[in-house]
mmCIF file of N, CA and C and ligand atoms in Angstrom:
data_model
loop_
_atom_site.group_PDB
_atom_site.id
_atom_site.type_symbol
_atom_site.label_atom_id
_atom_site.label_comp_id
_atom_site.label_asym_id
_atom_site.label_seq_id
_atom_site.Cartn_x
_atom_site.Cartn_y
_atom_site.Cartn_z
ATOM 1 N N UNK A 1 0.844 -1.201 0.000
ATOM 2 C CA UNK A 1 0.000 0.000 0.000
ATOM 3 C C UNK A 1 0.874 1.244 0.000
ATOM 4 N N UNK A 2 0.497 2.258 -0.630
ATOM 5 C CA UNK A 2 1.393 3.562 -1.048
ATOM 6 C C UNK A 2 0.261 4.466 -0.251
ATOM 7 N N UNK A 3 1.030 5.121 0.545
ATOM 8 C CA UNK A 3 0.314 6.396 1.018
ATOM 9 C C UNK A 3 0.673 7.759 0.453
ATOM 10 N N UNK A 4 -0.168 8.542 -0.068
ATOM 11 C CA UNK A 4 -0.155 9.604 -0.834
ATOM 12 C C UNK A 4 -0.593 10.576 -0.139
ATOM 13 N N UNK A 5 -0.293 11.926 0.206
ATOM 14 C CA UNK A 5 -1.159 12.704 1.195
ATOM 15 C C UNK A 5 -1.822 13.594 -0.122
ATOM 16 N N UNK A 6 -1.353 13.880 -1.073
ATOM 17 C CA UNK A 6 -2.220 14.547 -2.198
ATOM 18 C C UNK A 6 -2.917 13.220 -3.063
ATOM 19 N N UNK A 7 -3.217 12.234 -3.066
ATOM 20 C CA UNK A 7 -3.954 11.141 -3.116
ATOM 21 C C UNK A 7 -5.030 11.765 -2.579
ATOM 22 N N UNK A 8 -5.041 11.387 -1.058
ATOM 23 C CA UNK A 8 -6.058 11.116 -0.420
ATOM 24 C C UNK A 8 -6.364 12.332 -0.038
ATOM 25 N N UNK A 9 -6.244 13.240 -0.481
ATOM 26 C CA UNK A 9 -6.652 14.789 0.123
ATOM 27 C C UNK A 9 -8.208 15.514 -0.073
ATOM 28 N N UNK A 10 -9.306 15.342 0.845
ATOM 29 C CA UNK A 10 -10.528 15.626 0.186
ATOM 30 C C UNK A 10 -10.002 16.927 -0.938
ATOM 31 N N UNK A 11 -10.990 17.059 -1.977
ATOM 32 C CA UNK A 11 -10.855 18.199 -2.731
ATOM 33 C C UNK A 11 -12.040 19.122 -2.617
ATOM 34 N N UNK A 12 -13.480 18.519 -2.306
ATOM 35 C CA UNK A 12 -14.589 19.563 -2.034
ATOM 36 C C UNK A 12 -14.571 20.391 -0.802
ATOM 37 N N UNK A 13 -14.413 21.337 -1.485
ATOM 38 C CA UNK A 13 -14.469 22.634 -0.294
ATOM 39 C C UNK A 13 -14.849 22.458 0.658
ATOM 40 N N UNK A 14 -16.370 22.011 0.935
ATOM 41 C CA UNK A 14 -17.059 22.066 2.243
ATOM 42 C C UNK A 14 -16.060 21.189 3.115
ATOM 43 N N UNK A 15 -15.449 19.906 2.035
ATOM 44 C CA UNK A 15 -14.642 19.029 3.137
ATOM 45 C C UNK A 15 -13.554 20.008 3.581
ATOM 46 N N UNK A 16 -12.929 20.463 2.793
ATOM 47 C CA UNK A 16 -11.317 21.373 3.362
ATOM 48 C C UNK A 16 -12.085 21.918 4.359
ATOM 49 N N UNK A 17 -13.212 22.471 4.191
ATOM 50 C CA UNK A 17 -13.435 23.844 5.279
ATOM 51 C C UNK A 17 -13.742 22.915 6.705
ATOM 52 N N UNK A 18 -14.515 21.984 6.734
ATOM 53 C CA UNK A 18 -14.654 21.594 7.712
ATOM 54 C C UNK A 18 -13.319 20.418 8.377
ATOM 55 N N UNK A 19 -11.984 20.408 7.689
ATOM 56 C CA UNK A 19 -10.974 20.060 8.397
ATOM 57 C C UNK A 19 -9.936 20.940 8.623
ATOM 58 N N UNK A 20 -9.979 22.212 7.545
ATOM 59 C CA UNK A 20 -9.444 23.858 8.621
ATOM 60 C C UNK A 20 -10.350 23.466 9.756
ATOM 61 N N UNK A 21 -11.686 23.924 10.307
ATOM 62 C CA UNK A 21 -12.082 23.840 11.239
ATOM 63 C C UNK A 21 -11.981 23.011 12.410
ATOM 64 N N UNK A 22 -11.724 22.080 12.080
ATOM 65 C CA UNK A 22 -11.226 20.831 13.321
ATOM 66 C C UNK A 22 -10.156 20.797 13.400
ATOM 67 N N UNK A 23 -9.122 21.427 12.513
ATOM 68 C CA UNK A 23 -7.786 21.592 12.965
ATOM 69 C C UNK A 23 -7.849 22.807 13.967
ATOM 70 N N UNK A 24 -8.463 23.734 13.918
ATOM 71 C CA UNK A 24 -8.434 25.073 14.464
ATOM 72 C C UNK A 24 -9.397 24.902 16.296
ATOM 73 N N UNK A 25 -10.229 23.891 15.957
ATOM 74 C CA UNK A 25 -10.515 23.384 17.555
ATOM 75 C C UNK A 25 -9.182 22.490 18.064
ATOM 76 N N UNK A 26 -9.335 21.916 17.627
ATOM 77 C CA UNK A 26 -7.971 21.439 17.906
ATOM 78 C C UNK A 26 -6.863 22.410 18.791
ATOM 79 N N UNK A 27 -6.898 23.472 17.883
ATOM 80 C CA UNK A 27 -5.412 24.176 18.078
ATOM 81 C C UNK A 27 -5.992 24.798 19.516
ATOM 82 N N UNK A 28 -7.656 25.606 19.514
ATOM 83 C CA UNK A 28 -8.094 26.201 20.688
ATOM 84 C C UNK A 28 -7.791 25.608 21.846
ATOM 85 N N UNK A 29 -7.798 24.227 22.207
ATOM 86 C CA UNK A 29 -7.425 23.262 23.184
ATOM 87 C C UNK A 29 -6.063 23.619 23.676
ATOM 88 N N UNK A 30 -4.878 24.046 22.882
ATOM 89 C CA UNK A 30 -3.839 23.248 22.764
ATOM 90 C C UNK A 30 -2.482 24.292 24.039
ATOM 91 N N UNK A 31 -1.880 23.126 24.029
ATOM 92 C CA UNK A 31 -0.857 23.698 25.492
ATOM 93 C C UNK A 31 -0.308 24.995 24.962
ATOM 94 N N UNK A 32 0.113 25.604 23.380
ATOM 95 C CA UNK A 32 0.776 26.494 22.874
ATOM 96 C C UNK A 32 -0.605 27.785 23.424
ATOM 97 N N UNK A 33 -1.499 27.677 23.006
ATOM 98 C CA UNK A 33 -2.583 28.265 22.752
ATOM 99 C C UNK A 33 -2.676 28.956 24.623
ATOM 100 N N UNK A 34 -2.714 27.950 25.078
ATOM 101 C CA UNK A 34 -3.135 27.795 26.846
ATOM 102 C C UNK A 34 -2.406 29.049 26.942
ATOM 103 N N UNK A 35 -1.010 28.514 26.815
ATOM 104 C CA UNK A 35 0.505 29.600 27.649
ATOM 105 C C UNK A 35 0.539 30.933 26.542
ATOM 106 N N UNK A 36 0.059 31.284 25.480
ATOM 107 C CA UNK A 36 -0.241 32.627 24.736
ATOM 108 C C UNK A 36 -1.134 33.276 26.189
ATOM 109 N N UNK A 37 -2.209 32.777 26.187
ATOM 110 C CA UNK A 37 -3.490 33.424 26.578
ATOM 111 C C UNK A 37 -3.026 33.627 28.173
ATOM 112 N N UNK A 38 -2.262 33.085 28.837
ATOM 113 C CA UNK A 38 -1.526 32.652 30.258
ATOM 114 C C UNK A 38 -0.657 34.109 30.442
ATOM 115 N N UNK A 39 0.299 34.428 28.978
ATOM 116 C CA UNK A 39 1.192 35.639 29.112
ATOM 117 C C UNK A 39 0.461 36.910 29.125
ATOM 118 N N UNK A 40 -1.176 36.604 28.866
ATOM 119 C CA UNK A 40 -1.405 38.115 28.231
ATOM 120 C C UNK A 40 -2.341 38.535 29.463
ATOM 121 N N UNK A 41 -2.309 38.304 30.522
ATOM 122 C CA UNK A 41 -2.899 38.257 31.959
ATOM 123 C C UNK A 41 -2.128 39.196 32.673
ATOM 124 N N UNK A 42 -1.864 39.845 32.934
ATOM 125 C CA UNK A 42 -2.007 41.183 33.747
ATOM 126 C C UNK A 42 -2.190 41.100 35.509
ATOM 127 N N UNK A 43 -1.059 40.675 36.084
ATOM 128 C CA UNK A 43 -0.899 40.099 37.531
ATOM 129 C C UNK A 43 -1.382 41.141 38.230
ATOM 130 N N UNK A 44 -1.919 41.237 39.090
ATOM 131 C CA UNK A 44 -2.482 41.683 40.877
ATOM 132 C C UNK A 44 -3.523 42.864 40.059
ATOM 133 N N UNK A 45 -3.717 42.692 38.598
ATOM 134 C CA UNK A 45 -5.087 43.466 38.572
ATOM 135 C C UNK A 45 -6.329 43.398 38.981
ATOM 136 N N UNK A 46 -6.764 44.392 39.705
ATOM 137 C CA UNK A 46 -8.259 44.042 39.951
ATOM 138 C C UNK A 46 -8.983 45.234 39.327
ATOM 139 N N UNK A 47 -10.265 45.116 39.530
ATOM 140 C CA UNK A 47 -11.238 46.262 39.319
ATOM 141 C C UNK A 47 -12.699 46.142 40.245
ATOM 142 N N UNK A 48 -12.672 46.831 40.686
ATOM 143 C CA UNK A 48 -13.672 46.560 41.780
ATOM 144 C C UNK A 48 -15.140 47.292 41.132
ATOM 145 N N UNK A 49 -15.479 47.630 40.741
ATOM 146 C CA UNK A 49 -16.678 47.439 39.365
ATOM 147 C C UNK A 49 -17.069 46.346 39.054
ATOM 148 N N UNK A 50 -16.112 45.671 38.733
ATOM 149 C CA UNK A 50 -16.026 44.176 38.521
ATOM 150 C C UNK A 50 -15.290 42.924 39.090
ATOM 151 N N UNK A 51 -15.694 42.890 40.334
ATOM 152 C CA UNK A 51 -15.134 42.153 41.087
ATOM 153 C C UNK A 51 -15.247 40.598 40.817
ATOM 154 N N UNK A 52 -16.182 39.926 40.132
ATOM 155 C CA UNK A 52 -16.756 38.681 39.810
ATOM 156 C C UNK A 52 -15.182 38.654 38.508
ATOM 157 N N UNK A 53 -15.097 39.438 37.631
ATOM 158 C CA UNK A 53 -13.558 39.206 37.000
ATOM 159 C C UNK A 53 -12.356 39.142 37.902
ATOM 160 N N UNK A 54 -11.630 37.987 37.813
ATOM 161 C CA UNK A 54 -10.497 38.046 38.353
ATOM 162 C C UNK A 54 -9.493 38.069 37.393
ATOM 163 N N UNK A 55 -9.448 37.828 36.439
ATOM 164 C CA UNK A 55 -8.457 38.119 35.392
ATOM 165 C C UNK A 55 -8.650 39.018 34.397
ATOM 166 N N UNK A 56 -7.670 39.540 34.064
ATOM 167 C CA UNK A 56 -7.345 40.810 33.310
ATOM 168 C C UNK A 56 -6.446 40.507 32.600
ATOM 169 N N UNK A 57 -6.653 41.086 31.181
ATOM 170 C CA UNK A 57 -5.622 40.779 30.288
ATOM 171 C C UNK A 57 -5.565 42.272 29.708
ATOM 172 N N UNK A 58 -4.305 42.717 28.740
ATOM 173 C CA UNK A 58 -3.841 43.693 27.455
ATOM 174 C C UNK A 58 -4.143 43.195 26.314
ATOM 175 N N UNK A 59 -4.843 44.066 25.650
ATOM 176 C CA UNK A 59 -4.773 43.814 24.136
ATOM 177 C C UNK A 59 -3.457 44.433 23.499
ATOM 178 N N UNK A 60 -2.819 43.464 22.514
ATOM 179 C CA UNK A 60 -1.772 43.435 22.018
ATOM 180 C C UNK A 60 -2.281 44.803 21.216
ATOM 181 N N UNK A 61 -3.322 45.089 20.553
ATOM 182 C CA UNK A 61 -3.551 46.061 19.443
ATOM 183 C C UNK A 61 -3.690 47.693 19.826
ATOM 184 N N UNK A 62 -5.336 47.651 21.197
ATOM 185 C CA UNK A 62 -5.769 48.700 21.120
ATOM 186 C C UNK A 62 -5.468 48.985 23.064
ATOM 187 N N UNK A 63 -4.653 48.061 23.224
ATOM 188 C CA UNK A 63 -3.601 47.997 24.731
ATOM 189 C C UNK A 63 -4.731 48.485 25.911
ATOM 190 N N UNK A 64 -5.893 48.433 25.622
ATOM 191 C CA UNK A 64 -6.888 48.359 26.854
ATOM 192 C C UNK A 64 -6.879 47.227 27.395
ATOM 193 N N UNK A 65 -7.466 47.356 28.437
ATOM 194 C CA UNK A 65 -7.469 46.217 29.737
ATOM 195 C C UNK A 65 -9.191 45.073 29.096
ATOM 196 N N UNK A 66 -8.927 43.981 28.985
ATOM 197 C CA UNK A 66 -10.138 43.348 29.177
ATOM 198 C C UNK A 66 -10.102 42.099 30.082
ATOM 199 N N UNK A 67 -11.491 41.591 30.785
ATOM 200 C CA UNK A 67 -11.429 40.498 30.672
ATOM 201 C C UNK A 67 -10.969 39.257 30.065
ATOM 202 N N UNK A 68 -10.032 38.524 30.925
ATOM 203 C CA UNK A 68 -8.942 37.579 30.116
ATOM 204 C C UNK A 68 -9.911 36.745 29.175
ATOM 205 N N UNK A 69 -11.273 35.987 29.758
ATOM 206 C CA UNK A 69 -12.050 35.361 29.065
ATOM 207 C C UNK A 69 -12.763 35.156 27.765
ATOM 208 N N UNK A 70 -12.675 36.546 27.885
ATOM 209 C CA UNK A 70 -13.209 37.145 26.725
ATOM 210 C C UNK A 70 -12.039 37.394 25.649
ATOM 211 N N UNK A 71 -10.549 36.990 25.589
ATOM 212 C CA UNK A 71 -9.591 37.436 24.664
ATOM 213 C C UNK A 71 -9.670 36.331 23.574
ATOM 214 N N UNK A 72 -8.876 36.889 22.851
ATOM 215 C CA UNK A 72 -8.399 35.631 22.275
ATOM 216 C C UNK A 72 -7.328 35.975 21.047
ATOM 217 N N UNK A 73 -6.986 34.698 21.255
ATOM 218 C CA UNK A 73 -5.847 34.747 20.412
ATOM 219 C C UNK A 73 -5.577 34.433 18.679
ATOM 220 N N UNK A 74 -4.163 35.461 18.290
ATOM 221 C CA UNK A 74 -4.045 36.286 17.485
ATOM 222 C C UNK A 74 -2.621 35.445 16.851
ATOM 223 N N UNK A 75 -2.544 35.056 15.365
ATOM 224 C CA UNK A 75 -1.004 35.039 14.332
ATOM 225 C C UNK A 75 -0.872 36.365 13.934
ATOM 226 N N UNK A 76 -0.302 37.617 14.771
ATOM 227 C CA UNK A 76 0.337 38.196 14.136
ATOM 228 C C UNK A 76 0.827 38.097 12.421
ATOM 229 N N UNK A 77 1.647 37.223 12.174
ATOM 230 C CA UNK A 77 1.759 36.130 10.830
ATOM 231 C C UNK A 77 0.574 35.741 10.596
ATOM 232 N N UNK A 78 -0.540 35.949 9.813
ATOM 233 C CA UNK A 78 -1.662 35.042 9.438
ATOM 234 C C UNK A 78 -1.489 33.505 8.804
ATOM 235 N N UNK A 79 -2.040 32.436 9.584
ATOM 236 C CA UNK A 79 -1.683 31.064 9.273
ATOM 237 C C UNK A 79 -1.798 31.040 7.512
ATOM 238 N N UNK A 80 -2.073 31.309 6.980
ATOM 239 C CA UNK A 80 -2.815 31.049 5.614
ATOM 240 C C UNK A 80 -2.175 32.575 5.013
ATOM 241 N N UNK A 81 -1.386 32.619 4.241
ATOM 242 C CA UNK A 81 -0.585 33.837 4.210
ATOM 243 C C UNK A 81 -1.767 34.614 3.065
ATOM 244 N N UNK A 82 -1.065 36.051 3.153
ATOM 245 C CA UNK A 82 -2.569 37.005 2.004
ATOM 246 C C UNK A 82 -2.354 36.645 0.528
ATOM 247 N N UNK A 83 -1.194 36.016 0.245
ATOM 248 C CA UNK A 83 -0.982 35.771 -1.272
ATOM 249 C C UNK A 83 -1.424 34.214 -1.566
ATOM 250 N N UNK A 84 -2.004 33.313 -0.521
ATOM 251 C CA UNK A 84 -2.456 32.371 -0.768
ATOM 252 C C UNK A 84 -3.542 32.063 -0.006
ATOM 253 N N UNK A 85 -4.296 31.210 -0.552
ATOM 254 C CA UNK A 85 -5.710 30.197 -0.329
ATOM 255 C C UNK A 85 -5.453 29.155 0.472
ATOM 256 N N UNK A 86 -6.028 28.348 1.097
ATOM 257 C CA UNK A 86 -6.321 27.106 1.916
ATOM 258 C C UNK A 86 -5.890 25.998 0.827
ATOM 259 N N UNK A 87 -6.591 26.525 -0.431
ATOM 260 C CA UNK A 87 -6.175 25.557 -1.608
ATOM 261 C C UNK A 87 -4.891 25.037 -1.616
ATOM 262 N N UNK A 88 -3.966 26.156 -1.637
ATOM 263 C CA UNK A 88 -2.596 26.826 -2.139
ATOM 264 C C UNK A 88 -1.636 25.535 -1.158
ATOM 265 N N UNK A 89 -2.417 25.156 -0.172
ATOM 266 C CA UNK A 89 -1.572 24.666 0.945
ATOM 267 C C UNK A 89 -1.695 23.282 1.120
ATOM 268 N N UNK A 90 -0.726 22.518 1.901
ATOM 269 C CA UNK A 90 -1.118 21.405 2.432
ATOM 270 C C UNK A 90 -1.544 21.524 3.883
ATOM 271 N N UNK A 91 -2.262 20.081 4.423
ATOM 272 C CA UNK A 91 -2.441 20.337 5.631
ATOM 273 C C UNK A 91 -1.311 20.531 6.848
ATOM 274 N N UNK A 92 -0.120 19.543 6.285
ATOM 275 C CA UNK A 92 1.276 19.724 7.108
ATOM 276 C C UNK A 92 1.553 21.301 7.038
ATOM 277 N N UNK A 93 1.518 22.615 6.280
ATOM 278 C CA UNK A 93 1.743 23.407 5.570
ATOM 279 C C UNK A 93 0.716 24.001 7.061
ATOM 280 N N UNK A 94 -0.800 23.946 6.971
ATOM 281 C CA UNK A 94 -1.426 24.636 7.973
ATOM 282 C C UNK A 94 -1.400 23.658 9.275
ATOM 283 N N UNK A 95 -0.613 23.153 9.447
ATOM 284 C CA UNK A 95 -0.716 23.025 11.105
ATOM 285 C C UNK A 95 0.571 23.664 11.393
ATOM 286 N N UNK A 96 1.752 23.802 10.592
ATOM 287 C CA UNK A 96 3.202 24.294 10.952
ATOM 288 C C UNK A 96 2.296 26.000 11.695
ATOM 289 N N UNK A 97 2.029 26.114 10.684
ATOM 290 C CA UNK A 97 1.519 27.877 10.268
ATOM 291 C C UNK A 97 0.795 28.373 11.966
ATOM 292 N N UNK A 98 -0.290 26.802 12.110
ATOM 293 C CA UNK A 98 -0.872 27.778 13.084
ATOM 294 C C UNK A 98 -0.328 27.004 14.567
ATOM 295 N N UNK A 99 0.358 25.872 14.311
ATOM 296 C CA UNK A 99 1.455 26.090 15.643
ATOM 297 C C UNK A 99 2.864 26.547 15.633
ATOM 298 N N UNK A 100 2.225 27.808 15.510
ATOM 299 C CA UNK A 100 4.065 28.611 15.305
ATOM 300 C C UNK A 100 4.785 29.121 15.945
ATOM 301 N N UNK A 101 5.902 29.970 16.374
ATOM 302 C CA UNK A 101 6.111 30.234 17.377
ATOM 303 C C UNK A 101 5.700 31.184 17.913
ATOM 304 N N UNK A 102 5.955 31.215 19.805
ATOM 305 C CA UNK A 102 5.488 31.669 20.474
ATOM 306 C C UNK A 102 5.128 33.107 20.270
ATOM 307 N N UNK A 103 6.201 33.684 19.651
ATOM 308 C CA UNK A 103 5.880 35.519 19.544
ATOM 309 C C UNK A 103 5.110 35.588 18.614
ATOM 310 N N UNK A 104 4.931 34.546 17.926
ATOM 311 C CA UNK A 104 3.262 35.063 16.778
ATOM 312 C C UNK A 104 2.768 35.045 17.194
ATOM 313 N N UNK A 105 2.172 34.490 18.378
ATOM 314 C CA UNK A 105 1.070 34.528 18.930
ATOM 315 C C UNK A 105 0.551 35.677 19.980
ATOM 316 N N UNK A 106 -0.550 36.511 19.811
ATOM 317 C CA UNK A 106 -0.794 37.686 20.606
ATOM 318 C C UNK A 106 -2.254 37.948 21.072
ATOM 319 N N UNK A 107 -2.483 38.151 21.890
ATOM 320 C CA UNK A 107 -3.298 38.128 23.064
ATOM 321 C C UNK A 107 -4.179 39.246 22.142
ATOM 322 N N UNK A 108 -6.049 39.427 21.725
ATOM 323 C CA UNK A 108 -6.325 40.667 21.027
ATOM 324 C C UNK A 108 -7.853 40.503 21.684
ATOM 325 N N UNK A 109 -8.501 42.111 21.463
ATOM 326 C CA UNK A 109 -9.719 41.474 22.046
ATOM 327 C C UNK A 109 -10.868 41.618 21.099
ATOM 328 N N UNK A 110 -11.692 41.127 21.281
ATOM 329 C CA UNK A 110 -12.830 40.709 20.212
ATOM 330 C C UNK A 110 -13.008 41.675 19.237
ATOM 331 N N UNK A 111 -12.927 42.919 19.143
ATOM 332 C CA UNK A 111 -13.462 43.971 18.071
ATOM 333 C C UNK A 111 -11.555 44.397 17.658
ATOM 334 N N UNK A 112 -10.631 44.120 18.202
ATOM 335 C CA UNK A 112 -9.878 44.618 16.953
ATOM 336 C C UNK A 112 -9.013 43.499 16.404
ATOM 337 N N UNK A 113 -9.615 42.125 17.185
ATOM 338 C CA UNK A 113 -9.446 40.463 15.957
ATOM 339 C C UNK A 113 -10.018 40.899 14.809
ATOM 340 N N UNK A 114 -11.529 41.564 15.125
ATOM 341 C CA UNK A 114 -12.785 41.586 14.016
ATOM 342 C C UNK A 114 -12.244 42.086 12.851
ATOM 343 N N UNK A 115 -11.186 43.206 13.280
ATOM 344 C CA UNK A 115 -11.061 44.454 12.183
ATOM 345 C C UNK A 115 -9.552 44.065 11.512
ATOM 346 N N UNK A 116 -8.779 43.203 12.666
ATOM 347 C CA UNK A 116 -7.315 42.772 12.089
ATOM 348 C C UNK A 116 -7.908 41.631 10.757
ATOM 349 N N UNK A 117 -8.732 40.551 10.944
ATOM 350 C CA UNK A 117 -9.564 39.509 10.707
ATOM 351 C C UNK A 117 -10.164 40.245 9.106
ATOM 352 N N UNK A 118 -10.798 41.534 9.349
ATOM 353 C CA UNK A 118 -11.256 42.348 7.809
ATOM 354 C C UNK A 118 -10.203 42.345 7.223
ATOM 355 N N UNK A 119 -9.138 43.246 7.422
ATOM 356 C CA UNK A 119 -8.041 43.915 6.826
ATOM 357 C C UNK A 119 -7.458 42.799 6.249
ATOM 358 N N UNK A 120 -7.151 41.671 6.845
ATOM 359 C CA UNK A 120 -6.502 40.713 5.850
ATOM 360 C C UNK A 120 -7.486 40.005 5.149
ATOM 361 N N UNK A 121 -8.526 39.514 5.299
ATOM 362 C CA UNK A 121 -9.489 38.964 4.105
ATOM 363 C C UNK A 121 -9.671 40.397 3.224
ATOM 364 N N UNK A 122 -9.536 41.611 3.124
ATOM 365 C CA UNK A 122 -9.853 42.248 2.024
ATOM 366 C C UNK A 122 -8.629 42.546 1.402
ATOM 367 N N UNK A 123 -7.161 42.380 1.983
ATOM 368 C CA UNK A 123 -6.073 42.266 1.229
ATOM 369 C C UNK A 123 -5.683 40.852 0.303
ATOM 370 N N UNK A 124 -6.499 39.753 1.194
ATOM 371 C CA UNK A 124 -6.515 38.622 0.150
ATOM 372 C C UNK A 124 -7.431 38.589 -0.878
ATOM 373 N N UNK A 125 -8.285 38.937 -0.601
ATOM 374 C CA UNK A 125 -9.410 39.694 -1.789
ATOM 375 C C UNK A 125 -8.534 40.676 -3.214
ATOM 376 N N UNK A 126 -7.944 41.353 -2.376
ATOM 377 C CA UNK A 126 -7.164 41.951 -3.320
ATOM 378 C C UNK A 126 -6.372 41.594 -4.366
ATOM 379 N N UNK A 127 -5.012 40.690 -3.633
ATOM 380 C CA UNK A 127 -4.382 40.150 -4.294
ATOM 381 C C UNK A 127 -4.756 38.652 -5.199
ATOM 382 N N UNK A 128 -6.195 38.565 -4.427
ATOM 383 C CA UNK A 128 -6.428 37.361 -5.877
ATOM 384 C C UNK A 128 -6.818 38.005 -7.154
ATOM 385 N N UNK A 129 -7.643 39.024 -6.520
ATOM 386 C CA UNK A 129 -7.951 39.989 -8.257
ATOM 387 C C UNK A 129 -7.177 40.394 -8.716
ATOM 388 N N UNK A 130 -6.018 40.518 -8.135
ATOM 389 C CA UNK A 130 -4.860 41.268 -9.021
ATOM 390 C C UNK A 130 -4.208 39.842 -9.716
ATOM 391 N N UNK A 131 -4.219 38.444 -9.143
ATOM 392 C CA UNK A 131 -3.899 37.626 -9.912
ATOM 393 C C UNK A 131 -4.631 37.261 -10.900
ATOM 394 N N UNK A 132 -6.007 37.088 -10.974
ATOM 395 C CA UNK A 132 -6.890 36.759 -12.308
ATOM 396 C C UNK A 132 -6.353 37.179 -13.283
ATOM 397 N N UNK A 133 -6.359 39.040 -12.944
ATOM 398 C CA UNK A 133 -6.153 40.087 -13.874
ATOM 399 C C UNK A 133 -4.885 39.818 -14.561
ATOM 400 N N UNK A 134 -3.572 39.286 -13.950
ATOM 401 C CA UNK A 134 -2.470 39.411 -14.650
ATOM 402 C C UNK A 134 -2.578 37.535 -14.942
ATOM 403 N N UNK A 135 -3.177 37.035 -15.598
ATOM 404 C CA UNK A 135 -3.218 35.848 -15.725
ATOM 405 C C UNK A 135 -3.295 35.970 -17.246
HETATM 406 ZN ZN1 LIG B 201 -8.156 45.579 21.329
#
């Protein structure tokens, strides 16, 4: 028996998308993931407003204080780079990407993931139209 990893590689989208996705729970679990979210905690903070929060974290972006719970984490480096597709890649290719090292990884909080999260889907947007075009 010959094992092929581009053999056996689903090719319908919905399949890729839904094994990005289980790779990416995956990664949420994971000890790298844990100790990101661990550094971006903010020792002997309190706020007595909100006393039921005991943890406090920095946003890497817009450097306000949030609830650690509510963070989450950030590739600086986007796993899936802006000049390429999910297509473009193998899966060995996206697990390197999104267990990478430690300083890619950065602590952000929900509304400026949202807007880091725009900015690169509309620069990959970009650069695929600019590839059609010069095709
Ligand atoms: Zn922020």
């Amino acid at each position: 028996m010959q094992i092929s990893g581009k053999m056996n590689k689903p090719d319908s989208p919905k399949e890729r998308n839904l094994i990005k996705g289980a790779i990416r729970r995956v990664f949420s679990r994971s000890e790298l993931r844990r100790a990101a979210m661990k550094d971006c905690v903010v020792p002997d903070y309190h706020d007595p407003s909100r006393p039921r929060v005991t943890k406090w974290a920095t946003c890497s972006i817009c450097k306000e204080l949030h609830p650690a719970y509510k963070m989450e984490i950030d590739h600086s480096e986007p796993v899936i780079p802006p000049g390429l597709t999910l297509d473009d890649m193998t899966w060995d290719e996206v697990i390197d990407r999104l267990w990478c090292e430690p300083y890619n990884l950065k602590a952000v909080c929900k509304p400026c993931h949202k807007i880091k999260s725009k900015i690169e889907n509309f620069e990959r947007r970009r650069l695929k139209r600019e590839r059609k075009n010069g095709e």
